[in-house]
Amino acid sequence: MSNHDVQFTCYCSICKKQQYFLVPNPKIKTTRLCVLILSSLRCLKPLNEYFQLKTDIYDFITDHWHLLGRLKLFQQQNWKKAILDAFNHCPQIESGKEKSIGRGFYKLKNKYDNNASEKVELKTELYQQYEELQNILNTNMKKLCLLYRKGFKSELFTNNNICSLVDAQITQIRHIGKMKLSICNLD
């Protein structure tokens, strides 16, 4: 069942542009990278307005090290200071300190009009529904894989049928991931 192992795909802005990070010696301005990180976090956690540097942002970088670790910035010992400086000096990023939220919290500046909050609410609701559906599919797929591994056989569920069901579940999970990505890219 090795070709049916569960592999979760991230649909954030950075993973979407992963081919850029896979070239030899990829280069990107640190401020542009910080904008991409916040954009990715906003996509992955649409309910959060601000993201904390020490947890959300550093954890995101660690989770995406297979891509980001290839950048020259992350091959230096002082990469955390460079990231902090970029967050503090990027004109597209707003600090939580300015809104009395606290130090070490950041978000992308709003560039939308008054309809933005309504649009964000709709996107968030749709994203949550896709998230719930994806979780249900993941649970069902794990159960199907378990049945397959145990060699469950009956008139209705032969191993062939279970493989077909698992393939269909994987296809649906990927489709839902693409839909979540498209929600993140709505303007």
Coordinates of C-alpha atoms in Angstrom, one line a residue:
M1 CA 0.0 0.0 0.0
S2 CA 3.0 2.3 -0.3
N3 CA 1.5 4.3 -3.2
H4 CA -1.5 5.1 -0.9
D5 CA 0.4 6.6 2.0
V6 CA -1.1 9.7 3.4
Q7 CA 0.8 12.8 2.4
F8 CA -0.5 16.2 3.2
T9 CA 0.2 19.0 0.8
C10 CA 0.6 22.6 2.0
Y11 CA -1.1 25.1 -0.3
C12 CA 0.5 28.3 1.1
S13 CA 2.0 31.0 -1.1
I14 CA 5.6 29.7 -0.6
C15 CA 4.7 26.1 -1.4
K16 CA 2.8 27.3 -4.4
K17 CA 6.1 29.0 -5.6
Q18 CA 8.3 26.1 -4.5
Q19 CA 9.9 25.7 -7.9
Y20 CA 11.5 29.1 -7.3
F21 CA 13.1 27.9 -4.1
L22 CA 14.3 24.6 -5.7
V23 CA 16.7 26.3 -8.2
P24 CA 20.4 26.5 -7.3
N25 CA 21.2 29.5 -5.1
P26 CA 17.7 31.0 -4.9
K27 CA 17.6 34.7 -4.1
I28 CA 14.8 36.9 -2.7
K29 CA 14.8 40.1 -0.8
T30 CA 14.2 39.5 2.9
T31 CA 11.3 42.0 3.0
R32 CA 9.6 40.2 0.1
L33 CA 10.2 36.9 1.9
C34 CA 8.5 38.3 5.0
V35 CA 5.5 39.4 3.0
L36 CA 5.3 35.9 1.5
I37 CA 5.5 34.3 4.9
L38 CA 2.7 36.5 6.3
S39 CA 0.6 35.9 3.2
S40 CA 1.1 32.2 3.6
L41 CA 0.2 32.3 7.3
R42 CA -2.9 34.3 6.5
C43 CA -3.9 31.6 4.0
L44 CA -3.2 28.8 6.5
K45 CA -4.8 30.5 9.5
P46 CA -7.4 32.9 8.1
L47 CA -8.9 33.6 11.5
N48 CA -5.7 35.2 12.8
E49 CA -5.2 38.8 12.2
Y50 CA -1.7 39.1 13.7
F51 CA 1.0 36.5 13.7
Q52 CA 3.6 36.1 16.5
L53 CA 7.2 36.1 15.5
K54 CA 8.5 33.6 18.0
T55 CA 5.7 31.0 17.5
D56 CA 3.8 31.4 14.3
I57 CA 6.5 32.8 12.0
Y58 CA 9.5 30.8 13.3
D59 CA 7.4 27.6 13.3
F60 CA 6.3 28.3 9.8
I61 CA 9.9 28.8 8.7
T62 CA 10.9 25.5 10.4
D63 CA 8.0 23.7 8.8
H64 CA 9.1 25.0 5.4
W65 CA 12.8 24.5 6.0
H66 CA 13.1 22.1 3.0
L67 CA 12.4 25.2 0.8
L68 CA 13.6 28.2 2.8
G69 CA 16.7 26.5 4.1
R70 CA 18.1 26.8 0.6
L71 CA 18.2 30.6 0.8
K72 CA 21.5 32.2 1.7
L73 CA 19.8 34.1 4.5
F74 CA 19.0 30.9 6.4
Q75 CA 22.5 29.6 6.1
Q76 CA 23.7 32.4 8.4
Q77 CA 23.7 32.2 12.2
N78 CA 21.9 35.6 12.5
W79 CA 19.0 34.8 10.2
K80 CA 16.4 35.5 13.0
K81 CA 17.8 39.0 13.5
A82 CA 17.6 39.6 9.7
I83 CA 14.0 38.4 9.6
L84 CA 13.1 40.7 12.6
D85 CA 14.8 43.7 10.9
A86 CA 12.8 43.0 7.7
F87 CA 9.5 42.7 9.5
N88 CA 10.2 46.0 11.3
H89 CA 11.3 47.9 8.2
C90 CA 9.0 46.6 5.5
P91 CA 6.4 49.2 4.4
Q92 CA 3.8 46.4 3.6
I93 CA 3.9 45.0 7.2
E94 CA 2.2 46.4 10.2
S95 CA 3.5 45.8 13.7
G96 CA 1.2 44.9 16.6
K97 CA 3.1 47.3 18.7
E98 CA 1.4 50.2 16.7
K99 CA -2.1 48.8 17.7
S100 CA -1.2 48.0 21.3
I101 CA -1.3 44.3 20.6
G102 CA 2.3 43.9 21.7
R103 CA 5.8 43.4 20.4
G104 CA 6.6 40.6 18.1
F105 CA 3.2 40.5 16.4
Y106 CA 2.9 41.3 12.7
K107 CA 0.4 41.4 9.9
L108 CA 0.2 42.5 6.3
K109 CA -1.2 46.1 6.0
N110 CA -4.7 46.3 4.7
K111 CA -5.0 47.5 1.2
Y112 CA -8.7 47.0 0.8
D113 CA -11.7 49.2 1.2
N114 CA -14.7 48.8 3.6
N115 CA -15.9 45.7 1.8
A116 CA -12.8 43.9 2.8
S117 CA -14.1 42.6 6.2
E118 CA -17.2 41.2 4.6
K119 CA -15.0 39.5 1.9
V120 CA -12.7 38.1 4.6
E121 CA -15.6 36.7 6.5
L122 CA -17.0 34.9 3.5
K123 CA -13.5 33.6 2.6
T124 CA -13.0 32.4 6.1
E125 CA -16.4 30.7 6.3
L126 CA -15.8 28.9 2.9
Y127 CA -12.2 28.0 4.0
Q128 CA -13.5 26.5 7.2
Q129 CA -16.1 24.4 5.4
Y130 CA -13.4 23.1 3.0
E131 CA -11.2 22.4 6.0
E132 CA -13.9 20.4 7.7
L133 CA -14.6 18.5 4.6
Q134 CA -11.0 17.7 4.1
N135 CA -10.7 16.5 7.7
I136 CA -13.7 14.1 7.2
L137 CA -12.1 12.8 4.0
N138 CA -8.7 12.3 5.8
T139 CA -10.4 10.4 8.5
N140 CA -12.3 8.2 6.1
M141 CA -9.2 7.6 4.0
K142 CA -7.2 6.5 7.1
K143 CA -10.1 4.0 8.0
L144 CA -10.0 2.7 4.4
C145 CA -6.2 2.3 4.5
L146 CA -6.6 0.4 7.9
L147 CA -9.1 -1.9 6.3
Y148 CA -6.9 -2.6 3.4
R149 CA -3.9 -3.3 5.6
K150 CA -5.9 -5.7 7.7
G151 CA -7.0 -7.5 4.6
F152 CA -10.7 -6.9 5.1
K153 CA -12.6 -8.9 2.5
S154 CA -16.3 -9.2 1.9
E155 CA -18.7 -9.3 -1.0
L156 CA -18.9 -5.5 -1.0
F157 CA -15.3 -4.5 -0.2
T158 CA -12.6 -6.4 -2.0
N159 CA -9.1 -5.1 -1.8
N160 CA -9.5 -3.7 -5.3
N161 CA -12.6 -1.7 -4.3
I162 CA -10.8 -0.4 -1.2
C163 CA -7.9 0.8 -3.4
S164 CA -10.3 2.5 -5.7
L165 CA -12.0 4.2 -2.8
V166 CA -8.6 5.3 -1.4
D167 CA -7.6 6.7 -4.8
A168 CA -10.9 8.6 -5.0
Q169 CA -10.4 10.0 -1.5
I170 CA -6.9 11.2 -2.3
T171 CA -8.2 12.9 -5.5
Q172 CA -10.9 14.7 -3.4
I173 CA -8.4 15.8 -0.8
R174 CA -6.1 17.2 -3.4
H175 CA -9.1 19.0 -5.1
I176 CA -10.1 20.5 -1.7
G177 CA -6.6 21.7 -1.2
K178 CA -6.7 23.4 -4.6
M179 CA -10.0 25.0 -3.6
K180 CA -8.5 26.2 -0.4
L181 CA -5.6 27.7 -2.3
S182 CA -8.0 29.5 -4.7
I183 CA -9.8 31.0 -1.7
C184 CA -6.5 32.4 -0.4
N185 CA -5.9 34.0 -3.8
L186 CA -9.3 35.7 -4.1
D187 CA -9.1 39.4 -4.4

